[in-house]
Amino acid sequence: MKCPYCGYGESKVVDSRSTEDNMSIRRRRECLKCSRRYTTYEKIENVPILVIKKNMNREYFDRTKIINGLIKACQKRPVSRQQIESIADEIEKRISNEMLTEVNSEYIGEMIMEYLKNIDEVSYVRFASVYRQFKDINTFMEEIKNLISDK
């Protein structure tokens, strides 16, 4: 951070505290050359993630869509709301950690199925049947055979 008075590039932090809304940090700095003090603010950069749909349209990542899809797939199954929230958290975290600004909807769907397969197989097959758009009973049976062979 350059000093706004003399342009020197080195400073020390004299005081640091959160702002009232807890969304940024206010820092008082002192220039190591001219000894003048100035204030800087530090906040998290929120880069929106875009989801590329199958038809190539783009829309903002929406965590609630993942949760709603999981609720439908896990209906009347022994999967808790906490587990559903945890899956959504993990998917959002993985996308953020990979520093992706655009992600294919297929990638998100595959991640959801990866988590569901380990939690509840029936919910997994339900989600896969909608996600992969099973055309007939044979594709449904094929997915079940793959699930059994993975065990």
CSV table of N, CA and C in Angstrom, one decimal:
chain,number,residue,atom,x,y,z
A,1,MET,N,0.9,-1.2,0.0
A,1,MET,CA,0.0,0.0,0.0
A,1,MET,C,0.9,1.2,0.0
A,2,LYS,N,0.7,2.1,-1.0
A,2,LYS,CA,1.5,3.3,-1.1
A,2,LYS,C,1.0,4.4,-0.2
A,3,CYS,N,1.8,5.1,0.4
A,3,CYS,CA,1.4,6.3,1.3
A,3,CYS,C,0.8,7.3,0.4
A,4,PRO,N,-0.4,7.8,0.7
A,4,PRO,CA,-1.1,8.8,-0.1
A,4,PRO,C,-0.4,10.2,-0.1
A,5,TYR,N,0.5,10.4,0.9
A,5,TYR,CA,1.2,11.7,1.0
A,5,TYR,C,2.5,11.7,0.3
A,6,CYS,N,3.4,10.7,0.5
A,6,CYS,CA,4.7,10.7,-0.1
A,6,CYS,C,4.9,9.6,-1.2
A,7,GLY,N,4.0,8.7,-1.2
A,7,GLY,CA,4.1,7.6,-2.2
A,7,GLY,C,5.0,6.4,-1.9
A,8,TYR,N,5.5,6.4,-0.7
A,8,TYR,CA,6.4,5.4,-0.2
A,8,TYR,C,5.6,4.1,-0.1
A,9,GLY,N,6.2,2.9,-0.4
A,9,GLY,CA,5.5,1.7,-0.4
A,9,GLY,C,5.4,0.9,0.8
A,10,GLU,N,6.1,1.3,1.9
A,10,GLU,CA,6.1,0.5,3.1
A,10,GLU,C,5.4,1.3,4.2
A,11,SER,N,4.6,0.5,5.0
A,11,SER,CA,3.9,1.1,6.1
A,11,SER,C,3.7,0.1,7.2
A,12,LYS,N,3.4,0.6,8.4
A,12,LYS,CA,3.0,-0.4,9.5
A,12,LYS,C,1.6,-0.2,9.9
A,13,VAL,N,1.0,-1.2,10.4
A,13,VAL,CA,-0.4,-1.1,10.9
A,13,VAL,C,-0.3,-0.7,12.3
A,14,VAL,N,-1.0,0.4,12.6
A,14,VAL,CA,-1.0,0.9,14.0
A,14,VAL,C,-2.2,0.4,14.8
A,15,ASP,N,-3.4,0.3,14.1
A,15,ASP,CA,-4.6,-0.1,14.7
A,15,ASP,C,-5.4,-0.9,13.6
A,16,SER,N,-6.1,-1.9,14.1
A,16,SER,CA,-7.0,-2.7,13.2
A,16,SER,C,-8.3,-3.0,13.9
A,17,ARG,N,-9.4,-2.8,13.3
A,17,ARG,CA,-10.7,-3.1,13.9
A,17,ARG,C,-11.7,-3.4,12.8
A,18,SER,N,-12.8,-4.1,13.1
A,18,SER,CA,-13.9,-4.4,12.2
A,18,SER,C,-14.7,-3.1,12.1
A,19,THR,N,-15.4,-3.0,11.0
A,19,THR,CA,-16.3,-1.9,10.8
A,19,THR,C,-17.6,-2.3,11.5
A,20,GLU,N,-18.6,-1.4,11.6
A,20,GLU,CA,-19.8,-1.6,12.3
A,20,GLU,C,-20.6,-2.8,11.7
A,21,ASP,N,-20.6,-2.9,10.4
A,21,ASP,CA,-21.3,-4.0,9.8
A,21,ASP,C,-20.6,-5.3,9.7
A,22,ASN,N,-19.4,-5.4,10.2
A,22,ASN,CA,-18.5,-6.6,10.2
A,22,ASN,C,-18.2,-7.1,8.8
A,23,MET,N,-18.3,-6.3,7.8
A,23,MET,CA,-18.1,-6.7,6.4
A,23,MET,C,-16.7,-6.3,5.9
A,24,SER,N,-16.0,-5.5,6.7
A,24,SER,CA,-14.6,-5.1,6.3
A,24,SER,C,-13.8,-4.7,7.6
A,25,ILE,N,-12.5,-4.5,7.3
A,25,ILE,CA,-11.6,-4.2,8.4
A,25,ILE,C,-11.0,-2.8,8.2
A,26,ARG,N,-11.1,-2.0,9.2
A,26,ARG,CA,-10.5,-0.6,9.1
A,26,ARG,C,-9.1,-0.7,9.7
A,27,ARG,N,-8.1,-0.2,8.9
A,27,ARG,CA,-6.7,-0.3,9.4
A,27,ARG,C,-6.2,1.1,9.4
A,28,ARG,N,-5.6,1.5,10.5
A,28,ARG,CA,-4.8,2.8,10.6
A,28,ARG,C,-3.3,2.4,10.3
A,29,ARG,N,-2.8,3.1,9.4
A,29,ARG,CA,-1.4,2.8,9.0
A,29,ARG,C,-0.5,4.0,9.2
A,30,GLU,N,0.8,3.7,9.4
A,30,GLU,CA,1.7,4.8,9.5
A,30,GLU,C,2.8,4.6,8.5
A,31,CYS,N,3.1,5.6,7.6
A,31,CYS,CA,4.1,5.5,6.6
A,31,CYS,C,5.5,5.4,7.3
A,32,LEU,N,6.4,4.5,6.8
A,32,LEU,CA,7.7,4.4,7.5
A,32,LEU,C,8.7,5.4,7.0
A,33,LYS,N,8.3,6.2,6.0
A,33,LYS,CA,9.2,7.3,5.5
A,33,LYS,C,8.8,8.6,6.1
A,34,CYS,N,7.5,9.1,5.9
A,34,CYS,CA,7.1,10.4,6.4
A,34,CYS,C,6.4,10.4,7.7
A,35,SER,N,6.1,9.2,8.2
A,35,SER,CA,5.5,9.0,9.5
A,35,SER,C,4.0,9.6,9.6
A,36,ARG,N,3.4,9.9,8.5
A,36,ARG,CA,2.0,10.3,8.5
A,36,ARG,C,1.1,9.1,8.5
A,37,ARG,N,0.0,9.3,9.1
A,37,ARG,CA,-1.0,8.2,9.3
A,37,ARG,C,-2.1,8.4,8.3
A,38,TYR,N,-2.7,7.2,7.8
A,38,TYR,CA,-3.8,7.2,6.9
A,38,TYR,C,-4.6,5.9,7.2
A,39,THR,N,-5.8,5.9,6.7
A,39,THR,CA,-6.7,4.8,7.0
A,39,THR,C,-7.0,4.0,5.7
A,40,THR,N,-7.0,2.7,5.8
A,40,THR,CA,-7.3,1.8,4.7
A,40,THR,C,-8.5,0.9,5.1
A,41,TYR,N,-9.2,0.3,4.2
A,41,TYR,CA,-10.3,-0.6,4.4
A,41,TYR,C,-10.0,-1.9,3.6
A,42,GLU,N,-10.2,-3.0,4.3
A,42,GLU,CA,-10.0,-4.3,3.6
A,42,GLU,C,-11.3,-5.1,3.7
A,43,LYS,N,-11.7,-5.6,2.5
A,43,LYS,CA,-12.9,-6.4,2.5
A,43,LYS,C,-12.8,-7.5,1.5
A,44,ILE,N,-13.6,-8.6,1.7
A,44,ILE,CA,-13.5,-9.7,0.9
A,44,ILE,C,-14.1,-9.4,-0.5
A,45,GLU,N,-13.3,-9.9,-1.5
A,45,GLU,CA,-13.8,-9.7,-2.9
A,45,GLU,C,-14.8,-10.7,-3.2
A,46,ASN,N,-16.0,-10.3,-3.6
A,46,ASN,CA,-17.1,-11.2,-3.8
A,46,ASN,C,-17.2,-11.3,-5.4
A,47,VAL,N,-16.6,-12.3,-6.0
A,47,VAL,CA,-16.7,-12.5,-7.4
A,47,VAL,C,-17.9,-13.4,-7.7
A,48,PRO,N,-18.9,-13.0,-8.5
A,48,PRO,CA,-20.0,-13.8,-8.7
A,48,PRO,C,-19.7,-15.0,-9.6
A,49,ILE,N,-20.3,-16.1,-9.3
A,49,ILE,CA,-20.0,-17.4,-10.1
A,49,ILE,C,-21.2,-17.5,-11.1
A,50,LEU,N,-20.9,-17.7,-12.3
A,50,LEU,CA,-21.9,-18.0,-13.4
A,50,LEU,C,-22.0,-19.4,-13.7
A,51,VAL,N,-23.2,-19.9,-13.8
A,51,VAL,CA,-23.5,-21.3,-14.2
A,51,VAL,C,-23.8,-21.4,-15.7
A,52,ILE,N,-23.1,-22.2,-16.4
A,52,ILE,CA,-23.4,-22.4,-17.8
A,52,ILE,C,-24.4,-23.5,-18.0
A,53,LYS,N,-25.6,-23.2,-18.4
A,53,LYS,CA,-26.7,-24.2,-18.5
A,53,LYS,C,-26.4,-25.1,-19.8
A,54,LYS,N,-27.2,-26.1,-19.9
A,54,LYS,CA,-27.1,-27.0,-21.1
A,54,LYS,C,-27.3,-26.3,-22.4
A,55,ASN,N,-28.2,-25.3,-22.4
A,55,ASN,CA,-28.5,-24.5,-23.6
A,55,ASN,C,-27.5,-23.4,-23.8
A,56,MET,N,-26.5,-23.4,-23.0
A,56,MET,CA,-25.4,-22.4,-23.1
A,56,MET,C,-25.8,-21.0,-22.5
A,57,ASN,N,-26.9,-20.9,-21.9
A,57,ASN,CA,-27.3,-19.6,-21.2
A,57,ASN,C,-26.5,-19.6,-19.9
A,58,ARG,N,-26.3,-18.4,-19.4
A,58,ARG,CA,-25.5,-18.2,-18.2
A,58,ARG,C,-26.5,-17.6,-17.2
A,59,GLU,N,-26.4,-18.0,-15.9
A,59,GLU,CA,-27.1,-17.4,-14.8
A,59,GLU,C,-26.2,-17.5,-13.6
A,60,TYR,N,-26.6,-16.6,-12.6
A,60,TYR,CA,-25.8,-16.6,-11.4
A,60,TYR,C,-26.0,-17.9,-10.6
A,61,PHE,N,-24.9,-18.3,-9.9
A,61,PHE,CA,-24.9,-19.5,-9.1
A,61,PHE,C,-25.9,-19.2,-8.0
A,62,ASP,N,-26.8,-20.2,-7.7
A,62,ASP,CA,-27.9,-20.1,-6.7
A,62,ASP,C,-27.9,-21.3,-5.9
A,63,ARG,N,-27.4,-21.2,-4.7
A,63,ARG,CA,-27.3,-22.3,-3.7
A,63,ARG,C,-28.7,-22.9,-3.4
A,64,THR,N,-29.7,-22.1,-3.4
A,64,THR,CA,-31.0,-22.6,-3.1
A,64,THR,C,-31.5,-23.6,-4.2
A,65,LYS,N,-31.1,-23.4,-5.4
A,65,LYS,CA,-31.5,-24.4,-6.4
A,65,LYS,C,-30.9,-25.8,-6.1
A,66,ILE,N,-29.7,-25.8,-5.6
A,66,ILE,CA,-29.1,-27.1,-5.2
A,66,ILE,C,-29.9,-27.7,-4.0
A,67,ILE,N,-30.2,-26.9,-3.1
A,67,ILE,CA,-31.0,-27.4,-1.9
A,67,ILE,C,-32.3,-27.9,-2.3
A,68,ASN,N,-33.0,-27.1,-3.2
A,68,ASN,CA,-34.4,-27.5,-3.6
A,68,ASN,C,-34.3,-28.9,-4.3
A,69,GLY,N,-33.3,-29.0,-5.2
A,69,GLY,CA,-33.2,-30.3,-5.9
A,69,GLY,C,-32.9,-31.5,-5.0
A,70,LEU,N,-32.1,-31.2,-4.0
A,70,LEU,CA,-31.8,-32.2,-3.0
A,70,LEU,C,-33.0,-32.6,-2.2
A,71,ILE,N,-33.8,-31.6,-1.8
A,71,ILE,CA,-35.0,-31.9,-1.0
A,71,ILE,C,-35.9,-32.8,-1.8
A,72,LYS,N,-36.1,-32.5,-3.1
A,72,LYS,CA,-37.0,-33.3,-3.9
A,72,LYS,C,-36.5,-34.7,-4.0
A,73,ALA,N,-35.2,-34.9,-4.2
A,73,ALA,CA,-34.6,-36.2,-4.3
A,73,ALA,C,-34.6,-37.0,-3.0
A,74,CYS,N,-34.5,-36.3,-1.9
A,74,CYS,CA,-34.4,-37.0,-0.6
A,74,CYS,C,-35.8,-37.0,0.1
A,75,GLN,N,-36.8,-36.7,-0.6
A,75,GLN,CA,-38.2,-36.7,0.0
A,75,GLN,C,-38.5,-38.1,0.5
A,76,LYS,N,-39.0,-38.2,1.8
A,76,LYS,CA,-39.4,-39.4,2.4
A,76,LYS,C,-38.2,-40.4,2.5
A,77,ARG,N,-37.0,-39.9,2.6
A,77,ARG,CA,-35.8,-40.7,2.8
A,77,ARG,C,-35.1,-40.2,4.1
A,78,PRO,N,-34.3,-41.1,4.7
A,78,PRO,CA,-33.6,-40.7,6.0
A,78,PRO,C,-32.4,-39.8,5.8
A,79,VAL,N,-32.6,-38.7,5.1
A,79,VAL,CA,-31.6,-37.7,4.9
A,79,VAL,C,-32.0,-36.4,5.5
A,80,SER,N,-31.2,-35.9,6.5
A,80,SER,CA,-31.6,-34.8,7.3
A,80,SER,C,-31.4,-33.5,6.5
A,81,ARG,N,-32.0,-32.4,6.9
A,81,ARG,CA,-31.9,-31.1,6.4
A,81,ARG,C,-30.4,-30.7,6.5
A,82,GLN,N,-29.8,-31.1,7.6
A,82,GLN,CA,-28.4,-30.7,7.9
A,82,GLN,C,-27.5,-31.4,6.8
A,83,GLN,N,-27.8,-32.6,6.5
A,83,GLN,CA,-27.0,-33.3,5.4
A,83,GLN,C,-27.1,-32.6,4.1
A,84,ILE,N,-28.4,-32.1,3.8
A,84,ILE,CA,-28.6,-31.4,2.5
A,84,ILE,C,-27.9,-30.1,2.5
A,85,GLU,N,-27.9,-29.4,3.6
A,85,GLU,CA,-27.2,-28.1,3.7
A,85,GLU,C,-25.7,-28.3,3.6
A,86,SER,N,-25.2,-29.4,4.2
A,86,SER,CA,-23.8,-29.7,4.1
A,86,SER,C,-23.3,-30.0,2.7
A,87,ILE,N,-24.2,-30.7,1.9
A,87,ILE,CA,-23.8,-31.0,0.5
A,87,ILE,C,-23.7,-29.7,-0.2
A,88,ALA,N,-24.7,-28.8,0.0
A,88,ALA,CA,-24.7,-27.5,-0.7
A,88,ALA,C,-23.5,-26.7,-0.3
A,89,ASP,N,-23.1,-26.7,1.0
A,89,ASP,CA,-22.0,-26.0,1.4
A,89,ASP,C,-20.7,-26.5,0.8
A,90,GLU,N,-20.6,-27.9,0.7
A,90,GLU,CA,-19.4,-28.5,0.1
A,90,GLU,C,-19.2,-28.2,-1.4
A,91,ILE,N,-20.3,-28.2,-2.1
A,91,ILE,CA,-20.3,-27.9,-3.5
A,91,ILE,C,-19.9,-26.4,-3.7
A,92,GLU,N,-20.5,-25.5,-2.9
A,92,GLU,CA,-20.2,-24.1,-3.0
A,92,GLU,C,-18.7,-23.9,-2.7
A,93,LYS,N,-18.2,-24.6,-1.7
A,93,LYS,CA,-16.8,-24.4,-1.2
A,93,LYS,C,-15.9,-24.9,-2.3
A,94,ARG,N,-16.2,-26.1,-2.9
A,94,ARG,CA,-15.3,-26.7,-4.0
A,94,ARG,C,-15.2,-25.7,-5.1
A,95,ILE,N,-16.4,-25.1,-5.6
A,95,ILE,CA,-16.3,-24.2,-6.7
A,95,ILE,C,-15.5,-23.0,-6.4
A,96,SER,N,-15.7,-22.5,-5.1
A,96,SER,CA,-14.9,-21.3,-4.7
A,96,SER,C,-13.4,-21.6,-4.6
A,97,ASN,N,-13.1,-22.8,-4.0
A,97,ASN,CA,-11.7,-23.1,-3.9
A,97,ASN,C,-11.0,-23.4,-5.2
A,98,GLU,N,-11.7,-23.8,-6.2
A,98,GLU,CA,-11.1,-24.0,-7.5
A,98,GLU,C,-11.0,-22.7,-8.3
A,99,MET,N,-11.5,-21.6,-7.6
A,99,MET,CA,-11.4,-20.2,-8.2
A,99,MET,C,-12.1,-20.1,-9.6
A,100,LEU,N,-13.2,-20.8,-9.7
A,100,LEU,CA,-14.0,-20.8,-10.9
A,100,LEU,C,-14.9,-19.6,-10.9
A,101,THR,N,-15.0,-18.9,-12.0
A,101,THR,CA,-15.9,-17.8,-12.2
A,101,THR,C,-17.1,-18.3,-13.1
A,102,GLU,N,-16.9,-19.3,-13.8
A,102,GLU,CA,-17.9,-20.0,-14.6
A,102,GLU,C,-17.8,-21.5,-14.4
A,103,VAL,N,-19.0,-22.1,-14.3
A,103,VAL,CA,-19.0,-23.6,-14.1
A,103,VAL,C,-20.2,-24.2,-14.8
A,104,ASN,N,-19.9,-25.3,-15.4
A,104,ASN,CA,-21.0,-26.0,-16.1
A,104,ASN,C,-22.0,-26.6,-15.2
A,105,SER,N,-23.3,-26.6,-15.5
A,105,SER,CA,-24.3,-27.2,-14.7
A,105,SER,C,-24.1,-28.7,-14.6
A,106,GLU,N,-23.5,-29.3,-15.6
A,106,GLU,CA,-23.2,-30.7,-15.5
A,106,GLU,C,-22.2,-31.0,-14.4
A,107,TYR,N,-21.2,-30.2,-14.2
A,107,TYR,CA,-20.2,-30.3,-13.2
A,107,TYR,C,-20.8,-30.3,-11.8
A,108,ILE,N,-21.8,-29.4,-11.6
A,108,ILE,CA,-22.5,-29.3,-10.4
A,108,ILE,C,-23.3,-30.5,-10.1
A,109,GLY,N,-24.0,-31.0,-11.2
A,109,GLY,CA,-24.9,-32.2,-11.1
A,109,GLY,C,-24.1,-33.4,-10.7
A,110,GLU,N,-22.9,-33.5,-11.3
A,110,GLU,CA,-22.0,-34.7,-11.0
A,110,GLU,C,-21.5,-34.6,-9.6
A,111,MET,N,-21.2,-33.4,-9.1
A,111,MET,CA,-20.8,-33.3,-7.7
A,111,MET,C,-21.9,-33.7,-6.7
A,112,ILE,N,-23.1,-33.2,-7.1
A,112,ILE,CA,-24.3,-33.6,-6.2
A,112,ILE,C,-24.5,-35.1,-6.2
A,113,MET,N,-24.4,-35.8,-7.3
A,113,MET,CA,-24.6,-37.2,-7.4
A,113,MET,C,-23.5,-37.9,-6.6
A,114,GLU,N,-22.3,-37.4,-6.7
A,114,GLU,CA,-21.1,-38.0,-5.9
A,114,GLU,C,-21.4,-38.0,-4.4
A,115,TYR,N,-21.9,-36.9,-3.9
A,115,TYR,CA,-22.3,-36.8,-2.5
A,115,TYR,C,-23.5,-37.7,-2.1
A,116,LEU,N,-24.5,-37.6,-3.0
A,116,LEU,CA,-25.7,-38.4,-2.7
A,116,LEU,C,-25.4,-39.9,-2.7
A,117,LYS,N,-24.5,-40.4,-3.6
A,117,LYS,CA,-24.2,-41.8,-3.7
A,117,LYS,C,-23.7,-42.3,-2.3
A,118,ASN,N,-23.0,-41.5,-1.6
A,118,ASN,CA,-22.4,-41.9,-0.3
A,118,ASN,C,-23.4,-41.7,0.8
A,119,ILE,N,-24.5,-41.0,0.6
A,119,ILE,CA,-25.4,-40.7,1.7
A,119,ILE,C,-26.6,-41.6,1.6
A,120,ASP,N,-27.3,-41.7,0.4
A,120,ASP,CA,-28.5,-42.5,0.3
A,120,ASP,C,-28.6,-42.8,-1.2
A,121,GLU,N,-28.6,-44.1,-1.5
A,121,GLU,CA,-28.6,-44.6,-2.8
A,121,GLU,C,-30.0,-44.4,-3.5
A,122,VAL,N,-31.1,-44.4,-2.8
A,122,VAL,CA,-32.4,-44.2,-3.4
A,122,VAL,C,-32.5,-42.7,-3.9
A,123,SER,N,-32.0,-41.8,-3.0
A,123,SER,CA,-32.0,-40.4,-3.3
A,123,SER,C,-31.1,-40.1,-4.5
A,124,TYR,N,-30.0,-40.9,-4.6
A,124,TYR,CA,-29.0,-40.8,-5.7
A,124,TYR,C,-29.7,-41.1,-7.0
A,125,VAL,N,-30.4,-42.3,-7.0
A,125,VAL,CA,-31.1,-42.7,-8.2
A,125,VAL,C,-32.2,-41.7,-8.6
A,126,ARG,N,-32.9,-41.2,-7.6
A,126,ARG,CA,-34.0,-40.2,-7.9
A,126,ARG,C,-33.4,-39.0,-8.6
A,127,PHE,N,-32.3,-38.5,-8.0
A,127,PHE,CA,-31.7,-37.3,-8.6
A,127,PHE,C,-31.1,-37.6,-10.0
A,128,ALA,N,-30.5,-38.7,-10.1
A,128,ALA,CA,-29.9,-39.1,-11.4
A,128,ALA,C,-30.9,-39.3,-12.5
A,129,SER,N,-32.1,-39.8,-12.1
A,129,SER,CA,-33.2,-40.0,-13.1
A,129,SER,C,-33.7,-38.7,-13.7
A,130,VAL,N,-33.7,-37.6,-12.9
A,130,VAL,CA,-34.1,-36.3,-13.4
A,130,VAL,C,-32.9,-35.7,-14.1
A,131,TYR,N,-31.8,-35.7,-13.4
A,131,TYR,CA,-30.6,-35.0,-13.9
A,131,TYR,C,-30.1,-35.6,-15.3
A,132,ARG,N,-30.1,-36.9,-15.4
A,132,ARG,CA,-29.7,-37.5,-16.6
A,132,ARG,C,-30.8,-37.8,-17.6
A,133,GLN,N,-32.0,-37.4,-17.2
A,133,GLN,CA,-33.2,-37.5,-18.1
A,133,GLN,C,-33.4,-38.9,-18.7
A,134,PHE,N,-33.5,-39.9,-17.7
A,134,PHE,CA,-33.7,-41.2,-18.2
A,134,PHE,C,-34.9,-41.3,-19.1
A,135,LYS,N,-34.7,-41.9,-20.3
A,135,LYS,CA,-35.8,-42.0,-21.3
A,135,LYS,C,-36.7,-43.2,-21.1
A,136,ASP,N,-36.1,-44.3,-20.5
A,136,ASP,CA,-37.0,-45.5,-20.3
A,136,ASP,C,-36.4,-46.3,-19.1
A,137,ILE,N,-37.1,-47.4,-18.9
A,137,ILE,CA,-36.7,-48.3,-17.7
A,137,ILE,C,-35.3,-48.9,-17.9
A,138,ASN,N,-34.9,-49.1,-19.1
A,138,ASN,CA,-33.6,-49.7,-19.4
A,138,ASN,C,-32.4,-48.7,-18.9
A,139,THR,N,-32.5,-47.5,-19.1
A,139,THR,CA,-31.5,-46.5,-18.7
A,139,THR,C,-31.6,-46.4,-17.1
A,140,PHE,N,-32.7,-46.6,-16.6
A,140,PHE,CA,-32.9,-46.6,-15.1
A,140,PHE,C,-32.2,-47.8,-14.5
A,141,MET,N,-32.5,-48.9,-15.1
A,141,MET,CA,-31.8,-50.2,-14.7
A,141,MET,C,-30.3,-50.2,-14.9
A,142,GLU,N,-29.9,-49.5,-15.9
A,142,GLU,CA,-28.4,-49.4,-16.2
A,142,GLU,C,-27.7,-48.6,-15.0
A,143,GLU,N,-28.4,-47.5,-14.6
A,143,GLU,CA,-27.8,-46.7,-13.5
A,143,GLU,C,-27.8,-47.5,-12.2
A,144,ILE,N,-28.8,-48.3,-12.0
A,144,ILE,CA,-28.9,-49.1,-10.8
A,144,ILE,C,-27.8,-50.2,-10.8
A,145,LYS,N,-27.6,-50.8,-12.0
A,145,LYS,CA,-26.5,-51.8,-12.1
A,145,LYS,C,-25.1,-51.2,-11.9
A,146,ASN,N,-24.9,-50.0,-12.4
A,146,ASN,CA,-23.7,-49.3,-12.2
A,146,ASN,C,-23.5,-49.0,-10.7
A,147,LEU,N,-24.5,-48.6,-10.0
A,147,LEU,CA,-24.5,-48.3,-8.6
A,147,LEU,C,-24.1,-49.6,-7.8
A,148,ILE,N,-24.7,-50.7,-8.2
A,148,ILE,CA,-24.4,-52.0,-7.5
A,148,ILE,C,-23.0,-52.4,-7.8
A,149,SER,N,-22.5,-52.3,-9.0
A,149,SER,CA,-21.2,-52.7,-9.3
A,149,SER,C,-20.1,-51.8,-8.7
A,150,ASP,N,-20.4,-50.5,-8.4
A,150,ASP,CA,-19.5,-49.7,-7.7
A,150,ASP,C,-19.3,-50.1,-6.3
A,151,LYS,N,-20.3,-50.8,-5.7
A,151,LYS,CA,-20.2,-51.2,-4.3
A,151,LYS,C,-19.2,-52.4,-4.3
